[in-house]
mmCIF file of C-alpha atoms in Angstrom:
data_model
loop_
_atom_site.group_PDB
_atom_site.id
_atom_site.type_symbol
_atom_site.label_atom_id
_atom_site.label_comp_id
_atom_site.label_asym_id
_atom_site.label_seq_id
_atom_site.Cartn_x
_atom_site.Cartn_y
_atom_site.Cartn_z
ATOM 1 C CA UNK A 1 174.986 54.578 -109.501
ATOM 2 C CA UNK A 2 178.802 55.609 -109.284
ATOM 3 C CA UNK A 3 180.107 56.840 -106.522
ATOM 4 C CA UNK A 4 180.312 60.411 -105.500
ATOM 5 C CA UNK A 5 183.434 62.213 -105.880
ATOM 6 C CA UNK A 6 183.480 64.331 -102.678
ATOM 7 C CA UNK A 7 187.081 65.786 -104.023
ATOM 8 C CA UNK A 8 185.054 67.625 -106.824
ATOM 9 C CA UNK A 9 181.718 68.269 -104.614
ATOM 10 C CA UNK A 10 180.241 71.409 -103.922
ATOM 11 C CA UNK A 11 178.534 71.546 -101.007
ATOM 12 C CA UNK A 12 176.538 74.971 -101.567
ATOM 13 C CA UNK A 13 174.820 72.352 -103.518
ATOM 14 C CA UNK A 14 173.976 70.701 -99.781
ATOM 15 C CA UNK A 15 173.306 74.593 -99.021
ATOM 16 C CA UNK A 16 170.815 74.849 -100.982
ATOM 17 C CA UNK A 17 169.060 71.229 -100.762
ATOM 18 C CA UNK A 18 169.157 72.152 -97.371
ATOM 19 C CA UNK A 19 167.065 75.001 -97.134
ATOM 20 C CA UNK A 20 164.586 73.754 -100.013
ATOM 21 C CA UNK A 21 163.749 70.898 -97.582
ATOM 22 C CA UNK A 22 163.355 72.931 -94.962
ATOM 23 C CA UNK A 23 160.705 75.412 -96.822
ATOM 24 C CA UNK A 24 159.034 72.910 -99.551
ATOM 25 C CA UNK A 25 159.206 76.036 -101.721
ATOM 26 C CA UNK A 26 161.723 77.236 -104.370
ATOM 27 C CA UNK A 27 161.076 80.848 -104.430
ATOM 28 C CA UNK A 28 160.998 81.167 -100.136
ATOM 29 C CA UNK A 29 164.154 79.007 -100.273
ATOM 30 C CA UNK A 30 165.886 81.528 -102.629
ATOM 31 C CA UNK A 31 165.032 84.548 -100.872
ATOM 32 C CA UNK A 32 166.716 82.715 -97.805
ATOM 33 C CA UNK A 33 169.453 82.128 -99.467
ATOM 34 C CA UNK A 34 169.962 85.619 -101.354
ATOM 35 C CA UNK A 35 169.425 83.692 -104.578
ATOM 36 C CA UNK A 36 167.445 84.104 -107.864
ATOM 37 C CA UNK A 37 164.592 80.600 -108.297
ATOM 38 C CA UNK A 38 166.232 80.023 -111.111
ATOM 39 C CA UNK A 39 169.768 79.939 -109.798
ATOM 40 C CA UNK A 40 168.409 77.426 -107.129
ATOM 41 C CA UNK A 41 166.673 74.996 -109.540
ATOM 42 C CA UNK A 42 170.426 74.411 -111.684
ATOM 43 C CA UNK A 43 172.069 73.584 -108.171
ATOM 44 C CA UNK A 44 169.354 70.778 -107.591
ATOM 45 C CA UNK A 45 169.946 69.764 -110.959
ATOM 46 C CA UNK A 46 173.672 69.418 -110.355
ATOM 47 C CA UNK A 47 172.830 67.638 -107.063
ATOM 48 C CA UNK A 48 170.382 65.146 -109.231
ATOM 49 C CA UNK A 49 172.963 64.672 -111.216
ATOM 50 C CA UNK A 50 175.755 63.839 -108.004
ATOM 51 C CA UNK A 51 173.167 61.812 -106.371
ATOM 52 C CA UNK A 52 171.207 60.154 -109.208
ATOM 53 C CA UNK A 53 167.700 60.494 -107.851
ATOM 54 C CA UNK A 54 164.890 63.460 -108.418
ATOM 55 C CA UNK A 55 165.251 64.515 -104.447
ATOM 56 C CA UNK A 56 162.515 67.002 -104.744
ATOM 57 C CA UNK A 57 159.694 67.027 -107.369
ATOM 58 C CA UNK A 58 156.655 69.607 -108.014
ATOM 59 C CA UNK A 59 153.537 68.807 -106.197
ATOM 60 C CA UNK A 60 150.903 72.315 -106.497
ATOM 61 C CA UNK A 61 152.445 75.521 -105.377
ATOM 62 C CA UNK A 62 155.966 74.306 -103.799
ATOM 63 C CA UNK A 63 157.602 70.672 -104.046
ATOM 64 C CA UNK A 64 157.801 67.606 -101.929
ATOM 65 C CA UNK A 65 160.752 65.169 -101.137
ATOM 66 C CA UNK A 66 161.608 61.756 -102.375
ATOM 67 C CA UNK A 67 162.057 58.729 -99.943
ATOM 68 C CA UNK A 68 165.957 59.581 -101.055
ATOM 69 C CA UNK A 69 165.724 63.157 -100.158
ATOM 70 C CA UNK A 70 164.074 62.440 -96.937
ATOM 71 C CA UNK A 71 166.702 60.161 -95.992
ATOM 72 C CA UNK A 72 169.675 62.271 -96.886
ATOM 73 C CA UNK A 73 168.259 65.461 -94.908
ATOM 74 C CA UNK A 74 169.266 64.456 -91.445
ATOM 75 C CA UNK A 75 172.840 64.112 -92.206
ATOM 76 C CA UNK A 76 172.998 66.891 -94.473
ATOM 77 C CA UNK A 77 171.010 69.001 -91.672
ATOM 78 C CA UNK A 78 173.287 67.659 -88.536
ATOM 79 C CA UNK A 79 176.436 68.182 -91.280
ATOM 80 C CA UNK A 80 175.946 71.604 -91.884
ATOM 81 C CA UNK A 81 175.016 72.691 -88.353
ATOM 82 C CA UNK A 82 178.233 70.940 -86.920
ATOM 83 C CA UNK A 83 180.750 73.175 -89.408
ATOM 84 C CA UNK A 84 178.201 76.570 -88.505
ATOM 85 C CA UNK A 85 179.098 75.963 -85.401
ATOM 86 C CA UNK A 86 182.511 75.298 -85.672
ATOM 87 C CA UNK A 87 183.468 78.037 -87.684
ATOM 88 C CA UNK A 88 181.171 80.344 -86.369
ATOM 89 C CA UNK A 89 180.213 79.298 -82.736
ATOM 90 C CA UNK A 90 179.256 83.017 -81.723
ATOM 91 C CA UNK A 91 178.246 83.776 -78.241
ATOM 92 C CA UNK A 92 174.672 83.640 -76.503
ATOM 93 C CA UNK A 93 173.900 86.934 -73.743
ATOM 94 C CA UNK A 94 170.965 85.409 -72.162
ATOM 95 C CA UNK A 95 170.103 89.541 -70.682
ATOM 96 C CA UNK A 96 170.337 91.053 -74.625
ATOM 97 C CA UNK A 97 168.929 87.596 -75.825
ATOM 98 C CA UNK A 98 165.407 87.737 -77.958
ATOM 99 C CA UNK A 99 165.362 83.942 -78.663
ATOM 100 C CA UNK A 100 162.282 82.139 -78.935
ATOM 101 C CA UNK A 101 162.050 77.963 -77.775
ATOM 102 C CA UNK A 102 159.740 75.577 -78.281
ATOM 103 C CA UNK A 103 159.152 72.992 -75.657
ATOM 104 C CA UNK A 104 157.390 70.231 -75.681
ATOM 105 C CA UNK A 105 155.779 68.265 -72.963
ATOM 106 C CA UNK A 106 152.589 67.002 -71.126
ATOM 107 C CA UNK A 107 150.724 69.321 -68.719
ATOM 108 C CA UNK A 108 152.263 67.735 -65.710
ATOM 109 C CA UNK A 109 155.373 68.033 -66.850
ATOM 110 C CA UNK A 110 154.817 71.215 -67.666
ATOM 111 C CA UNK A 111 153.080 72.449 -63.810
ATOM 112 C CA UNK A 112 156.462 70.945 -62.404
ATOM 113 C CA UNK A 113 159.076 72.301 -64.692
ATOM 114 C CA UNK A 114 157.064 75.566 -66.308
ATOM 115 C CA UNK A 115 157.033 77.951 -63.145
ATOM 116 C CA UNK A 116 160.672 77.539 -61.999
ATOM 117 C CA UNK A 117 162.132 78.025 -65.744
ATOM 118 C CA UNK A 118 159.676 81.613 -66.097
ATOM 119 C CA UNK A 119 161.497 82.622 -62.682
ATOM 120 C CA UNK A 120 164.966 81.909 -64.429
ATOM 121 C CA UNK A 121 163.859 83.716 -67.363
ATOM 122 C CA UNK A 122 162.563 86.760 -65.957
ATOM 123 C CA UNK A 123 165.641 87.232 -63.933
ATOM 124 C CA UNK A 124 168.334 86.211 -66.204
ATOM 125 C CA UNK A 125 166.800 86.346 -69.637
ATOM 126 C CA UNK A 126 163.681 88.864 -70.187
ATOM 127 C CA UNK A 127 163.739 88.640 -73.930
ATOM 128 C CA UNK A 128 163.195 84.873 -74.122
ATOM 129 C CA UNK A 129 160.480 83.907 -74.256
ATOM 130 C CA UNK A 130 159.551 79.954 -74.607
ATOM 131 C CA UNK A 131 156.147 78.225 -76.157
ATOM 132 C CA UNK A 132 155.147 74.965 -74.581
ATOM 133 C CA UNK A 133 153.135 72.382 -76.801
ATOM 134 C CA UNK A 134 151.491 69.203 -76.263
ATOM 135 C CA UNK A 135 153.370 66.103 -76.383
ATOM 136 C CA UNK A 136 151.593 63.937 -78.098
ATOM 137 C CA UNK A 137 153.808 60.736 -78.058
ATOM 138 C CA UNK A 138 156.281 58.787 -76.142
ATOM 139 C CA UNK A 139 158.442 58.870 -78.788
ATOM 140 C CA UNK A 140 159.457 62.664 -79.667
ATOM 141 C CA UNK A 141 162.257 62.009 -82.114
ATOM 142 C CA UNK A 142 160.026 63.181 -84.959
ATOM 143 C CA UNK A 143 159.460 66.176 -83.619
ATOM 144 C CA UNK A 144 162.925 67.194 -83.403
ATOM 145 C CA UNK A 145 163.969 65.733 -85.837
ATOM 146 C CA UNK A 146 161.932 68.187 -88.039
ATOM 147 C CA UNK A 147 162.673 71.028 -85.630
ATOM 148 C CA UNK A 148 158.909 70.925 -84.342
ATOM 149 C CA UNK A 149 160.530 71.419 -81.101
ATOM 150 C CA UNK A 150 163.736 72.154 -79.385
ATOM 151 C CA UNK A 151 163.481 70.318 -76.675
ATOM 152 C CA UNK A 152 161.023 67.420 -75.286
ATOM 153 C CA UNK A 153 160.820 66.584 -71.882
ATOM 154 C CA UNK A 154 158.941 63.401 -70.425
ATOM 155 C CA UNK A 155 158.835 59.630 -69.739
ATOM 156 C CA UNK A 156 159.650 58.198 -72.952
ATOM 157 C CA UNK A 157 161.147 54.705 -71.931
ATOM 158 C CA UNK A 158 161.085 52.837 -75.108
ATOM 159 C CA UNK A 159 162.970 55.694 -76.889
ATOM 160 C CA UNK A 160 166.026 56.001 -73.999
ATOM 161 C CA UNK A 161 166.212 52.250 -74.370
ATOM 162 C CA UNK A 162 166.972 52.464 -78.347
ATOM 163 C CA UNK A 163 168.842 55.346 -77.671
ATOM 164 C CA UNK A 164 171.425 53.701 -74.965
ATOM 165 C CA UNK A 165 171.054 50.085 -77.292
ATOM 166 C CA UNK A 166 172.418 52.044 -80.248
ATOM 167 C CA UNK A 167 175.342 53.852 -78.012
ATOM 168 C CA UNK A 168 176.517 50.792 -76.852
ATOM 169 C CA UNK A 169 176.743 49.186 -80.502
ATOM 170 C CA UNK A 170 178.734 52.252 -81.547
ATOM 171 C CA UNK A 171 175.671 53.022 -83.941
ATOM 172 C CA UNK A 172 175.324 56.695 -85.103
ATOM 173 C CA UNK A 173 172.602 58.452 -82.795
ATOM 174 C CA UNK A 174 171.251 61.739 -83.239
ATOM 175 C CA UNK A 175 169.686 62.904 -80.249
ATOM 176 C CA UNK A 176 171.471 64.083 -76.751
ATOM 177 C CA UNK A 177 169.161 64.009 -73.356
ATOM 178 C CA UNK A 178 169.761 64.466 -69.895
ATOM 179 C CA UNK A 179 167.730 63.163 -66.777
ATOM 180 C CA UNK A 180 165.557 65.635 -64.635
ATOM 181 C CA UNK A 181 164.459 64.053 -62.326
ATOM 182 C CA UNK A 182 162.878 60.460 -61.355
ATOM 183 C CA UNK A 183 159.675 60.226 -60.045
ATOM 184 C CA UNK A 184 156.337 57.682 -60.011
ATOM 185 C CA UNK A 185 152.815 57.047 -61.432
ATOM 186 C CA UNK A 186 150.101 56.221 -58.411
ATOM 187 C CA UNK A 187 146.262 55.140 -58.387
ATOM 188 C CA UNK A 188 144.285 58.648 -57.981
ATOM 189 C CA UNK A 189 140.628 59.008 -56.744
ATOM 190 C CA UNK A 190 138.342 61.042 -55.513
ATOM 191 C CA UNK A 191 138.484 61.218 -51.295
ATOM 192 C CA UNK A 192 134.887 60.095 -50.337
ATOM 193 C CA UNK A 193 135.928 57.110 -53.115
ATOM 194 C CA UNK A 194 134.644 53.337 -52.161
ATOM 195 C CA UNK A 195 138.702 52.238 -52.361
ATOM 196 C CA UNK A 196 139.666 55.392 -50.440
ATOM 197 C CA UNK A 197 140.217 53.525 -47.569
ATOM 198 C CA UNK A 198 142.646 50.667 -46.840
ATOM 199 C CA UNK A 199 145.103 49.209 -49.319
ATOM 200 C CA UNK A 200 144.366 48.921 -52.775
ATOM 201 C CA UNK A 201 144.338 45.215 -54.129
ATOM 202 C CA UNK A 202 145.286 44.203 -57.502
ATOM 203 C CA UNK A 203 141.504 42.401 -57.916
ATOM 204 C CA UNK A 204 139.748 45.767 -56.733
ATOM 205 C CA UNK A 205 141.868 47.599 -59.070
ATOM 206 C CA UNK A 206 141.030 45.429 -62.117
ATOM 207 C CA UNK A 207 137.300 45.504 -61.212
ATOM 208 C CA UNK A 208 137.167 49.100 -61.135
ATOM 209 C CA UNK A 209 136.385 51.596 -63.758
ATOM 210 C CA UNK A 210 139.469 53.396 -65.410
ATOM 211 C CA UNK A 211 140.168 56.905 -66.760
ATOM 212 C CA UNK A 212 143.648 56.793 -69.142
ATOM 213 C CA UNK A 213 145.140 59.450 -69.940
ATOM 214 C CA UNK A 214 147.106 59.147 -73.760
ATOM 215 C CA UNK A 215 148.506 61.267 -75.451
ATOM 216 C CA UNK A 216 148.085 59.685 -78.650
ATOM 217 C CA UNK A 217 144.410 58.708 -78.011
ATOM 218 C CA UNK A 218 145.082 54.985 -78.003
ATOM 219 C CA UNK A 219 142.970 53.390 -75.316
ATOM 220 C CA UNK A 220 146.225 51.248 -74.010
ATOM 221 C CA UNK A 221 148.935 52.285 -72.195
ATOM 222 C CA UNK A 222 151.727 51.084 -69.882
ATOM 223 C CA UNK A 223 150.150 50.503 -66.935
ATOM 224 C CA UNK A 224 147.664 47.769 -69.911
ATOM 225 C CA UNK A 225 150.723 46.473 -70.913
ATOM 226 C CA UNK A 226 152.421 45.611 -67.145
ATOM 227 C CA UNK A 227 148.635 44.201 -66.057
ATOM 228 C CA UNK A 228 149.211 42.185 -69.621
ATOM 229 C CA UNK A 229 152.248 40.728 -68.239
ATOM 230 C CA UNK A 230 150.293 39.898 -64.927
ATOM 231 C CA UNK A 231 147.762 38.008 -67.400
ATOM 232 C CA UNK A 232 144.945 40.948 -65.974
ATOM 233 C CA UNK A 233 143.447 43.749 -67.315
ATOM 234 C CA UNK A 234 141.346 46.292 -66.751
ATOM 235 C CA UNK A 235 137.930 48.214 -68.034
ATOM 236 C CA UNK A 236 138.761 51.894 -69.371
ATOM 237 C CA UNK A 237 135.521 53.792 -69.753
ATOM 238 C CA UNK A 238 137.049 57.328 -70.809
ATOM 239 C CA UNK A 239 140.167 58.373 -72.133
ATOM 240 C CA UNK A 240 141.633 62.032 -72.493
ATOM 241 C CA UNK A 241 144.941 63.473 -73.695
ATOM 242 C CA UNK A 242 145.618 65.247 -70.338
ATOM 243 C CA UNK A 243 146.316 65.253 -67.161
ATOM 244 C CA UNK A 244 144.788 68.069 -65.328
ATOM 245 C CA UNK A 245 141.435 67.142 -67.168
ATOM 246 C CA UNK A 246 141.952 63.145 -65.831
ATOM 247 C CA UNK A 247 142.218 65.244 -62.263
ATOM 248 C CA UNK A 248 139.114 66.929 -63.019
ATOM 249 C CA UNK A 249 136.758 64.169 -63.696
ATOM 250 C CA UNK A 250 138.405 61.708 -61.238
ATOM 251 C CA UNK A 251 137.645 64.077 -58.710
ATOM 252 C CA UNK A 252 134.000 64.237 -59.526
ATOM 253 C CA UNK A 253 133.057 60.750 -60.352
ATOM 254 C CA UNK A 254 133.984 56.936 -59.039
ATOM 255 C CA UNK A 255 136.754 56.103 -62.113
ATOM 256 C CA UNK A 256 140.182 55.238 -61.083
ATOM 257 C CA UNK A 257 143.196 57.309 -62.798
ATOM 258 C CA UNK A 258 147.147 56.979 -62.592
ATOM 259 C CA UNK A 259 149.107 60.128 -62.421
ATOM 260 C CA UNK A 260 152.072 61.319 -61.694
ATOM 261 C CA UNK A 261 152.362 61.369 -57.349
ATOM 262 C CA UNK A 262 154.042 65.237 -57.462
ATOM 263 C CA UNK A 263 151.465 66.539 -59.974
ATOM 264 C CA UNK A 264 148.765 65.607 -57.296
ATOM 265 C CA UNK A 265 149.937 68.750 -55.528
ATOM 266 C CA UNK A 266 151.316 70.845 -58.110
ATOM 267 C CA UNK A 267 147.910 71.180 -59.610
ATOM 268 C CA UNK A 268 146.203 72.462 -56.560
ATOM 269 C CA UNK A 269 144.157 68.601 -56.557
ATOM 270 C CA UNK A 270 145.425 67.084 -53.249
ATOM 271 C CA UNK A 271 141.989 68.551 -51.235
ATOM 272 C CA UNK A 272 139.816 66.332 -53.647
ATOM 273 C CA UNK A 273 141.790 63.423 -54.344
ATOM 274 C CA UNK A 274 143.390 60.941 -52.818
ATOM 275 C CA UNK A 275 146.177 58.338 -54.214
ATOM 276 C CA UNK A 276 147.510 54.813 -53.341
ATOM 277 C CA UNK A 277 150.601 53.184 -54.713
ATOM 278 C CA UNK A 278 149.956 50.724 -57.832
ATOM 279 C CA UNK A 279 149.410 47.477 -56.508
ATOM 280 C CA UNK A 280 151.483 46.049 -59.515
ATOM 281 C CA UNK A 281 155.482 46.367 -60.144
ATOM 282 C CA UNK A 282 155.942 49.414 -62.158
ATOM 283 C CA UNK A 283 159.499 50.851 -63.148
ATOM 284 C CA UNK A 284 160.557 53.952 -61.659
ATOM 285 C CA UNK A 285 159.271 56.944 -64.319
ATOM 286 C CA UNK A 286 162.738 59.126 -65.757
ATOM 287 C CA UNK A 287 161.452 62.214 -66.695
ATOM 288 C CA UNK A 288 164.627 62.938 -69.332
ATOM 289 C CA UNK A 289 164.889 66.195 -71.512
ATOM 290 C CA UNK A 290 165.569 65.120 -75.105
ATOM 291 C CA UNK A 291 166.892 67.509 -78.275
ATOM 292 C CA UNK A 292 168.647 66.558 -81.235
ATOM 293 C CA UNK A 293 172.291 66.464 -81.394
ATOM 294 C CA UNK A 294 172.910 69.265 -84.150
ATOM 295 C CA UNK A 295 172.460 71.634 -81.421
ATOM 296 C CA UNK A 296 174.827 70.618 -79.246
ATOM 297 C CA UNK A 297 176.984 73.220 -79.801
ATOM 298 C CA UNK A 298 174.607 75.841 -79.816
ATOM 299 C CA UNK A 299 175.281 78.355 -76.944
ATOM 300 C CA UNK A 300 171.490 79.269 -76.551
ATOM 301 C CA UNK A 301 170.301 75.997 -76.416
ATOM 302 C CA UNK A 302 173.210 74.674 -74.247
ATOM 303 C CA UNK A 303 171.628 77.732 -71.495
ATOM 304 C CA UNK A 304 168.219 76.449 -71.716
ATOM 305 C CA UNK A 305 169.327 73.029 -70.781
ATOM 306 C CA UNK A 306 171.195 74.410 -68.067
ATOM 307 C CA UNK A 307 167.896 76.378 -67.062
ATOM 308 C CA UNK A 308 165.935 73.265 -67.419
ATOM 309 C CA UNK A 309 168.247 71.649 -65.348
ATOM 310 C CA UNK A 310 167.696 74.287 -62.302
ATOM 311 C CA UNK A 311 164.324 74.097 -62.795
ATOM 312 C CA UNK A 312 163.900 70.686 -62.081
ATOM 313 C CA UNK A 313 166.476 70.908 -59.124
ATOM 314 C CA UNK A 314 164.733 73.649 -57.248
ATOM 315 C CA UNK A 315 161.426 71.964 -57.743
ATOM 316 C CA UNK A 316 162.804 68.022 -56.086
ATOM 317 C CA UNK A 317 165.479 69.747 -54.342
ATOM 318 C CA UNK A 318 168.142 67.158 -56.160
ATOM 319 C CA UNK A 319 172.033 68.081 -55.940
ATOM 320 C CA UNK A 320 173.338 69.532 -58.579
ATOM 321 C CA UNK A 321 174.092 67.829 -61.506
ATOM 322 C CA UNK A 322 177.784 67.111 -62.634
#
């Protein structure tokens, strides 16, 4: 393929390619863009012709991507967004504001962080308003990626490692995050529970019976992978995607769960549970907020950060952050 002359490119051609990746749909992606179907289907032809690959090809009533087009996107997306921004920053009014957000994060996350951000909103903000979905991996980059969500917060170590591996190599990375606050995962049981009392061993916790709670519905998690190391594992007899409902049953039966320590008093549980440290080394849990970098500059998204940010301040009573 030659190479593209960027001297002679249009880039309402990126414009457009733009927005029919973003709807899958000539005719809704012409109507965004004020312009006749036809009209859109000659400036994918000229970028076919620029790029030398199909991009986008008919499949029933709208079209789907090539491995090409899906790979361009993200640059094309983050592209555009940076010179939006830059030539047209505007300004956000969070008390005349009617944005909407989209949050994503477990339902202990979600007790901690949930009813100090409504406060903020309510005073500062009362047209916000924010939706809060279920995280569903430790590894959210998909979901912003595609704009699922605006923001995921959580524990998602393996994804802050790759993140801070590829900063350090100077490697182009597309998401920003900022840490929330730090916090740890303990043994939970019920109170009138045979390991209740006394110190919890790691043999006693290997020969009990385990809830996990995964968001993903795999029936291995960390704490699997950390007895792994310790050449131990353990028996897992139920597992459910949160944590509330882990609460629930651990509170009425003899199985062993690991939760977050605050959320054992956020969700009203500490009267029917009790918890004991993990009697294994585990790392301390960063609960980071995590959104992809072509908002950075975005005024409405910089204040919910900043709201996020209070939120998780006035629940652990951190300083402020710099």
């Amino acid at each position: 393929m030659a190479p593209i002359n960027f001297r002679t490119l249009d880039l309402n051609l990126l414009r457009v390619f733009d927005e029919v990746m973003a709807e899958r749909n000539l005719t809704r992606a012409a109507e965004k863009l004020a312009l006749t179907q036809p009209a859109v289907s000659n400036a994918l032809r000229r970028l076919r012709e620029v790029v030398g690959d199909d991009l986008l090809v008919r499949s029933g009533q709208g079209v789907e991507p090539t491995p090409r087009a899906l790979a361009l996107w993200p640059t094309v997306r983050q592209a555009l967004g940076h010179l939006q921004q830059a030539l047209a920053p505007g300004a956000f009014d969070p008390g005349t504001a009617s944005t909407a957000f989209v949050l994503a994060m477990a339902d202990a996350t979600g007790a901690t962080l949930i009813p100090p951000l409504v406060e903020i909103v309510e005073r500062e903000a009362p047209g916000v308003s924010l939706r809060v979905v279920p995280l569903t991996t430790r590894d959210p980059r998909r979901l912003l990626d595609d704009e699922t969500a605006d923001v995921a917060v959580g524990y998602f170590p393996a994804a802050m490692a790759d993140l801070t591996a590829r900063a350090q190599t100077d490697s182009l990375v597309a998401f920003d995050s900022m840490r929330l606050y730090d916090g740890e995962y303990v043994c939970v049981m019920r109170r009138g529970h045979p390991l209740a009392h006394g110190p919890l061993t790691l043999d006693q916790y290997c020969a009990a019976r385990h809830l996990l709670v995964s968001f993903s519905g795999k029936p291995f998690g960390f704490i699997d992978e950390a007895l792994a190391a310790l050449g131990r594992d353990r028996r897992i007899v139920l597992t459910v995607n949160q944590f509330f409902t882990a609460g629930r049953v651990v509170a009425a039966s003899d199985l062993l769960t690991v939760l977050p320590r605050h959320f054992v008093g956020v969700a009203s549980l500490k009267d029917e549970l009790v918890w004991r440290p993990l009697p294994m080394p585990m790392p301390i849990v960063h609960v980071d907020a995590l959104w992809h970098r072509r908002r950075r500059h975005d005024p409405a998204h910089r204040w919910l950060q900043d709201a996020l940010a209070r939120s998780a301040r006035r629940t652990f009573h951190a300083p402020p952050l710099p």
